[in-house]
Coordinates of C-alpha atoms in Angstrom, one line a residue:
M171 CA -28.6 3.8 7.1
M172 CA -25.1 4.5 5.7
T173 CA -23.2 1.4 4.5
K174 CA -19.6 0.6 5.5
R175 CA -18.5 1.6 2.0
E176 CA -20.3 4.9 2.1
N177 CA -18.9 5.7 5.6
A178 CA -15.3 4.8 4.5
L179 CA -15.7 6.9 1.3
K180 CA -16.5 9.9 3.5
A181 CA -13.2 9.5 5.2
Y182 CA -11.4 9.2 1.9
R183 CA -13.1 12.4 0.7
H184 CA -11.7 14.2 3.7
E185 CA -15.0 14.4 5.5
T186 CA -16.1 13.3 8.9
P187 CA -17.7 9.8 8.7
D188 CA -20.3 8.5 11.2
Y189 CA -17.6 6.3 12.8
V190 CA -14.0 5.5 12.3
P191 CA -13.6 3.1 9.3
C192 CA -11.5 0.1 9.9
F193 CA -9.6 -2.1 7.3
L194 CA -10.4 -5.3 9.3
T195 CA -14.1 -4.8 9.3
D196 CA -15.2 -2.4 6.5
F197 CA -13.0 -3.3 3.5
S198 CA -12.9 -6.0 0.9
M199 CA -9.3 -6.4 -0.4
I200 CA -7.8 -7.8 -3.5
Q201 CA -4.6 -8.1 -5.5
C202 CA -4.8 -7.7 -9.3
C203 CA -2.8 -10.4 -11.1
P204 CA -0.4 -10.7 -8.2
D205 CA 2.3 -12.6 -10.1
L206 CA 2.9 -9.3 -12.0
E207 CA 4.3 -7.9 -8.7
R208 CA 6.1 -10.8 -7.1
Y209 CA 6.3 -14.6 -6.8
T210 CA 3.2 -15.9 -5.0
G211 CA 4.3 -19.4 -4.0
I212 CA 5.6 -20.7 -0.8
T213 CA 9.1 -21.9 -1.8
R214 CA 11.2 -20.1 -4.4
G215 CA 10.3 -18.8 -7.8
K216 CA 10.2 -15.9 -10.3
D217 CA 7.6 -13.2 -11.0
Y218 CA 6.5 -12.0 -14.4
W219 CA 9.6 -9.7 -14.5
G220 CA 12.0 -12.6 -14.0
C221 CA 13.0 -11.4 -10.5
D222 CA 13.9 -14.3 -8.1
W223 CA 12.0 -14.6 -4.8
T224 CA 12.3 -16.9 -1.8
F225 CA 9.4 -17.3 0.6
E226 CA 10.4 -16.4 4.2
P227 CA 8.4 -18.2 6.9
A228 CA 7.1 -16.7 10.1
P229 CA 7.2 -14.0 11.3
I230 CA 7.5 -12.6 7.7
N231 CA 5.3 -15.1 5.9
A232 CA 6.0 -13.5 2.6
P233 CA 8.2 -13.8 -0.5
M234 CA 11.4 -11.7 -0.4
P235 CA 13.9 -11.0 -3.2
T236 CA 16.4 -13.9 -3.1
P237 CA 19.7 -12.5 -1.7
G238 CA 22.5 -12.2 -4.2
V239 CA 20.3 -13.1 -7.2
H240 CA 19.9 -10.0 -9.5
L241 CA 18.7 -9.4 -13.0
F242 CA 21.4 -6.8 -13.4
E243 CA 23.8 -4.9 -11.1
D244 CA 24.6 -2.0 -13.4
I245 CA 21.8 0.5 -13.9
T246 CA 22.9 1.1 -17.5
E247 CA 21.9 -2.5 -18.3
W248 CA 18.2 -2.2 -17.4
R249 CA 17.0 -1.7 -21.0
D250 CA 18.6 -5.0 -22.1
K251 CA 17.9 -7.1 -19.1
L252 CA 14.6 -6.0 -17.7
Q253 CA 11.7 -7.5 -19.5
F254 CA 8.5 -5.5 -19.0
P255 CA 5.5 -8.0 -18.7
D256 CA 3.2 -7.9 -21.7
L257 CA -0.1 -6.6 -20.3
E258 CA -1.9 -7.5 -23.6
A259 CA -1.0 -11.2 -23.2
I260 CA -3.1 -11.5 -20.1
D261 CA -6.7 -12.7 -20.3
W262 CA -8.0 -10.0 -18.0
V263 CA -11.6 -11.2 -17.9
K264 CA -10.4 -14.5 -16.6
Q265 CA -7.7 -13.0 -14.3
A266 CA -10.1 -10.6 -12.7
D267 CA -12.5 -13.4 -11.9
I268 CA -9.7 -15.4 -10.3
D269 CA -8.6 -12.5 -8.3
A270 CA -12.1 -11.6 -7.1
H271 CA -12.5 -15.1 -5.7
S272 CA -9.0 -15.4 -4.1
D273 CA -8.2 -15.5 -0.4
F274 CA -6.5 -12.1 0.1
F275 CA -5.3 -12.7 3.6
G276 CA -4.2 -16.2 2.6
L277 CA -2.0 -14.7 -0.1
L278 CA -0.5 -12.3 2.4
T279 CA 0.3 -15.0 4.9
G280 CA 1.9 -17.6 2.7
K281 CA -0.9 -19.8 1.3
G282 CA -0.2 -18.7 -2.3
I283 CA -3.1 -17.9 -4.7
T284 CA -6.0 -20.0 -3.4
P285 CA -9.7 -19.5 -3.9
N286 CA -11.9 -18.6 -0.9
E287 CA -13.0 -21.8 0.8
D288 CA -16.6 -20.8 0.5
G289 CA -16.3 -19.8 -3.2
S290 CA -17.2 -16.2 -2.4
S291 CA -16.2 -13.2 -4.5
I292 CA -15.7 -9.6 -3.5
Y293 CA -18.7 -8.8 -5.7
D294 CA -21.1 -11.0 -3.8
E295 CA -24.3 -9.5 -2.5
D296 CA -23.3 -9.8 1.2
K297 CA -20.1 -7.8 0.4
K298 CA -21.6 -5.0 -1.5
D299 CA -21.5 -2.7 1.5
L300 CA -17.7 -3.1 1.9
L301 CA -15.2 -0.7 0.3
R302 CA -13.1 -2.4 -2.4
L303 CA -9.4 -1.8 -2.3
A304 CA -6.6 -3.3 -4.5
M305 CA -3.1 -3.6 -3.1
I306 CA -0.5 -2.9 -5.8
L307 CA 3.0 -4.0 -4.7
N308 CA 6.5 -3.0 -5.9
G309 CA 6.3 0.6 -7.1
P310 CA 9.1 1.9 -9.2
F311 CA 11.8 2.2 -6.5
E312 CA 10.8 -1.1 -4.9
R313 CA 11.0 -2.8 -8.4
L314 CA 14.5 -1.3 -8.9
H315 CA 16.0 -2.9 -5.8
A316 CA 14.1 -6.1 -6.4
C317 CA 15.9 -6.3 -9.8
M318 CA 19.4 -5.2 -8.8
G319 CA 19.7 -5.4 -5.0
F320 CA 19.1 -2.7 -2.4
Q321 CA 22.7 -1.5 -2.1
N322 CA 23.2 -1.4 -5.9
A323 CA 20.0 0.5 -6.3
L324 CA 21.0 3.2 -3.9
M325 CA 24.5 3.4 -5.5
A326 CA 22.8 3.8 -8.9
I327 CA 20.7 6.7 -7.7
A328 CA 23.8 8.4 -6.3
A329 CA 26.1 7.7 -9.3
E330 CA 23.8 7.5 -12.3
P331 CA 20.8 9.8 -11.6
E332 CA 20.0 10.5 -15.3
E333 CA 19.9 6.7 -16.1
C334 CA 17.7 6.2 -13.0
R335 CA 15.4 9.0 -14.2
E336 CA 14.9 7.1 -17.5
Y337 CA 14.2 3.9 -15.7
F338 CA 11.7 5.6 -13.4
K339 CA 9.9 7.1 -16.4
A340 CA 9.7 3.8 -18.2
M341 CA 8.4 2.0 -15.1
A342 CA 5.8 4.7 -14.5
D343 CA 4.7 4.2 -18.2
W344 CA 4.1 0.5 -17.5
K345 CA 2.4 1.1 -14.2
I346 CA 0.0 3.5 -15.8
E347 CA -1.0 0.9 -18.4
Y348 CA -1.5 -1.6 -15.6
L349 CA -3.8 0.8 -13.8
K350 CA -5.8 1.3 -16.9
K351 CA -6.4 -2.5 -17.1
I352 CA -7.4 -2.5 -13.4
G353 CA -9.8 0.3 -14.0
K354 CA -11.4 -1.4 -17.0
Y355 CA -11.7 -5.0 -15.7
Y356 CA -12.2 -4.5 -11.9
D357 CA -14.8 -2.6 -10.0
L358 CA -12.7 -1.0 -7.2
D359 CA -12.8 2.1 -5.0
V360 CA -9.2 2.5 -3.9
I361 CA -5.7 1.6 -5.2
M362 CA -3.1 1.2 -2.4
F363 CA 0.1 1.7 -4.3
H364 CA 3.2 0.5 -2.5
D365 CA 6.6 2.2 -2.8
D366 CA 8.7 2.5 0.4
Y367 CA 10.9 5.5 0.8
G368 CA 12.1 5.4 4.4
T369 CA 13.9 3.7 7.2
N370 CA 13.0 4.1 10.9
D371 CA 14.8 7.5 11.1
R372 CA 15.5 8.8 7.6
M373 CA 14.6 8.5 4.0
F374 CA 16.5 6.1 1.7
M375 CA 17.5 9.1 -0.4
S376 CA 17.5 12.8 0.2
P377 CA 14.1 14.5 -0.2
D378 CA 15.6 16.6 -3.1
T379 CA 16.7 13.4 -4.9
W380 CA 13.3 11.9 -4.4
R381 CA 11.7 15.1 -5.8
K382 CA 14.0 15.0 -8.9
L383 CA 13.8 11.3 -9.8
I384 CA 10.5 9.9 -8.4
K385 CA 8.0 12.7 -7.7
P386 CA 7.3 13.6 -11.4
E387 CA 6.6 10.0 -12.3
L388 CA 4.6 9.3 -9.2
A389 CA 2.5 12.4 -10.1
R390 CA 1.7 10.8 -13.5
I391 CA 0.7 7.5 -11.8
V392 CA -1.6 9.3 -9.4
K393 CA -3.2 11.2 -12.2
A394 CA -3.8 7.9 -14.2
C395 CA -5.4 6.3 -11.1
H396 CA -7.8 9.2 -10.8
E397 CA -8.6 9.1 -14.6
A398 CA -9.4 5.4 -14.2
G399 CA -12.0 6.4 -11.5
M400 CA -10.1 5.2 -8.4
I401 CA -8.9 6.8 -5.2
Y402 CA -5.1 6.8 -4.9
E403 CA -3.6 5.7 -1.5
H404 CA 0.1 5.7 -1.2
H405 CA 1.8 3.1 1.1
S406 CA 5.3 3.9 2.3
C407 CA 6.8 2.5 5.4
G408 CA 9.3 4.4 7.4
F409 CA 10.1 8.1 7.9
I410 CA 8.8 10.2 5.1
E411 CA 7.7 13.5 6.8
P412 CA 9.8 15.7 4.5
I413 CA 7.8 14.7 1.4
I414 CA 4.3 14.6 2.8
P415 CA 3.6 18.1 1.4
D416 CA 4.8 16.9 -2.0
L417 CA 2.5 13.9 -1.9
V418 CA -0.4 16.3 -1.1
E419 CA 0.7 18.5 -4.0
I420 CA 0.6 15.7 -6.6
G421 CA -2.9 14.7 -5.6
V422 CA -2.3 11.6 -3.3
D423 CA -5.7 11.1 -1.6
A424 CA -4.5 9.0 1.3
L425 CA -1.3 7.9 3.0
D426 CA -0.5 4.8 5.0
P427 CA 0.8 3.4 7.4
I428 CA 2.2 6.6 8.9
Q429 CA 4.5 4.8 11.3
V430 CA 5.3 6.4 14.6
C431 CA 8.8 7.4 13.5
N432 CA 6.9 10.3 11.8
I433 CA 6.8 12.1 15.1
N434 CA 4.9 15.1 13.7
A435 CA 2.0 13.2 12.4
G436 CA -0.5 15.0 14.6
K437 CA 0.7 18.4 13.3
L438 CA 0.6 17.1 9.7
K439 CA -2.9 15.9 10.2
I440 CA -4.0 19.3 11.4
E441 CA -2.3 21.0 8.4
Y442 CA -3.2 18.5 5.6
G443 CA -6.3 16.7 6.9
K444 CA -8.6 18.4 4.5
K445 CA -6.6 17.2 1.6
L446 CA -5.0 13.9 2.7
T447 CA -6.6 11.0 4.5
F448 CA -4.4 9.6 7.2
V449 CA -4.5 5.8 7.3
G450 CA -3.0 4.0 10.3
G451 CA -0.6 5.7 12.6
F452 CA -0.2 2.7 14.9
N453 CA 2.9 1.5 16.6
N454 CA 2.8 -2.0 15.3
Q455 CA 6.3 -3.0 16.2
D456 CA 6.4 -1.9 19.8
A457 CA 2.7 -2.2 20.8
F458 CA 1.0 -4.8 18.6
E459 CA 3.6 -7.4 17.6
R460 CA 5.9 -7.7 20.7
S461 CA 5.9 -11.2 22.3
D462 CA 4.9 -9.6 25.6
S463 CA 2.1 -7.3 24.2
T464 CA -1.1 -7.5 26.2
P465 CA -4.8 -6.9 25.2
E466 CA -4.8 -3.8 27.4
G467 CA -1.7 -2.4 25.7
I468 CA -3.1 -3.1 22.2
K469 CA -6.4 -1.3 23.1
A470 CA -4.4 1.6 24.6
E471 CA -2.5 1.9 21.3
Y472 CA -5.7 1.9 19.3
R473 CA -7.0 4.8 21.4
R474 CA -3.7 6.8 21.2
A475 CA -3.6 6.7 17.4
V476 CA -7.3 7.4 17.0
D477 CA -7.2 10.3 19.4
L478 CA -4.2 11.8 17.5
L479 CA -5.4 11.3 13.9
A480 CA -9.1 10.8 13.7
P481 CA -10.5 14.1 15.0
G482 CA -12.1 16.0 12.2
G483 CA -12.5 12.9 10.0
S484 CA -10.2 12.0 7.0
Y485 CA -8.9 9.0 8.9
V486 CA -9.0 5.2 8.5
A487 CA -7.9 2.7 11.2
F488 CA -5.3 0.4 9.5
P489 CA -3.2 -1.9 11.7
M490 CA -0.4 -2.8 9.2
G491 CA 1.6 -5.7 10.3
V492 CA 2.8 -9.3 9.7
A493 CA 1.0 -10.9 12.7
F494 CA -2.6 -9.8 12.4
A495 CA -3.8 -12.9 14.3
S496 CA -1.8 -11.9 17.4
F497 CA -3.5 -8.6 17.9
A498 CA -6.7 -8.6 15.8
E499 CA -9.1 -9.7 18.5
P500 CA -8.4 -6.9 21.1
F501 CA -7.9 -4.4 18.3
I502 CA -11.3 -5.1 16.8
E503 CA -12.9 -5.2 20.3
E504 CA -11.6 -1.7 21.1
H505 CA -12.6 -0.5 17.6
F506 CA -16.2 -1.4 18.3
K507 CA -16.0 0.0 21.8
Y508 CA -14.2 3.2 21.0
G509 CA -13.9 3.9 17.3
M510 CA -17.6 3.2 16.5
S511 CA -18.7 6.0 18.8
F512 CA -15.7 8.3 18.4
Y513 CA -17.5 10.9 16.3
Q514 CA -20.6 11.1 18.5
S515 CA -18.6 13.6 20.6
S516 CA -18.9 17.0 19.1
A517 CA -15.2 17.7 19.9
N518 CA -14.1 15.0 17.4
K519 CA -16.3 16.0 14.5

């Protein structure tokens, strides 16, 4: 019998799995040395880069860059004021053991870095059939605005593109070395690399600007991930339809969360589904996390997204959101009722 991991890997290889894989039931998730990416406490503090973060309570339940506190505001100062963490100073054997035993969802929901209550690890015997995924936060663009503020970052891209190009190259160099450490000290299947490029109705920058400044460096990151033996999944919230062909071109294996503002997702799946795994596609904001959402509405949204993006395989059900507890039960119930038998119909294979 096929394990959950083997079934999910078929989806990531752009094949038709036996059933729709689901993040909430088929994956074991981890962050690798999470303080490298952001402050992990529940008050206020700094990450390894020196960026200042403040924990925001419900409904966010996550650290956010502290407003008005910047490492620099002029992009020409990044070489002097941005301290790249020394990856060689970390005891990776010890760190990997801590991370493997940490409560991933607790970290996401404001508990900080805490061990699993039962002492379990992602490598335990009873978890060997789960696909292992590492979430890597704050890609090059996200790190830029964490350092200098969002408005300053966008102004820098417009006014000093060559300086930004040098910054993005240096940041990609560091991320590549980070991925090499992960590949060496962790046993993982998928890297979910975060770098958001869109709002609800447009990209933060023009597609051409993204192609000139970010695409070449992202291509190097994707290649390094593959060379380290891991699948590359890119996470970008918001509207990013114009650059999805570019992501396919540079070898991105999977894309999430494909929010509903990408209104041509169904057409894109038909065009690129043999090269790109579509992960998500749910309307979290309007269907899952509204105060008046109902179990019936959550189940209907599950079916809508699966019907749109799962035919032919190359799809993973991923309900990205900040309030998993509010919709997880009906979501999983519909997953077992609908998603587990979806590919039994010849029309969906």
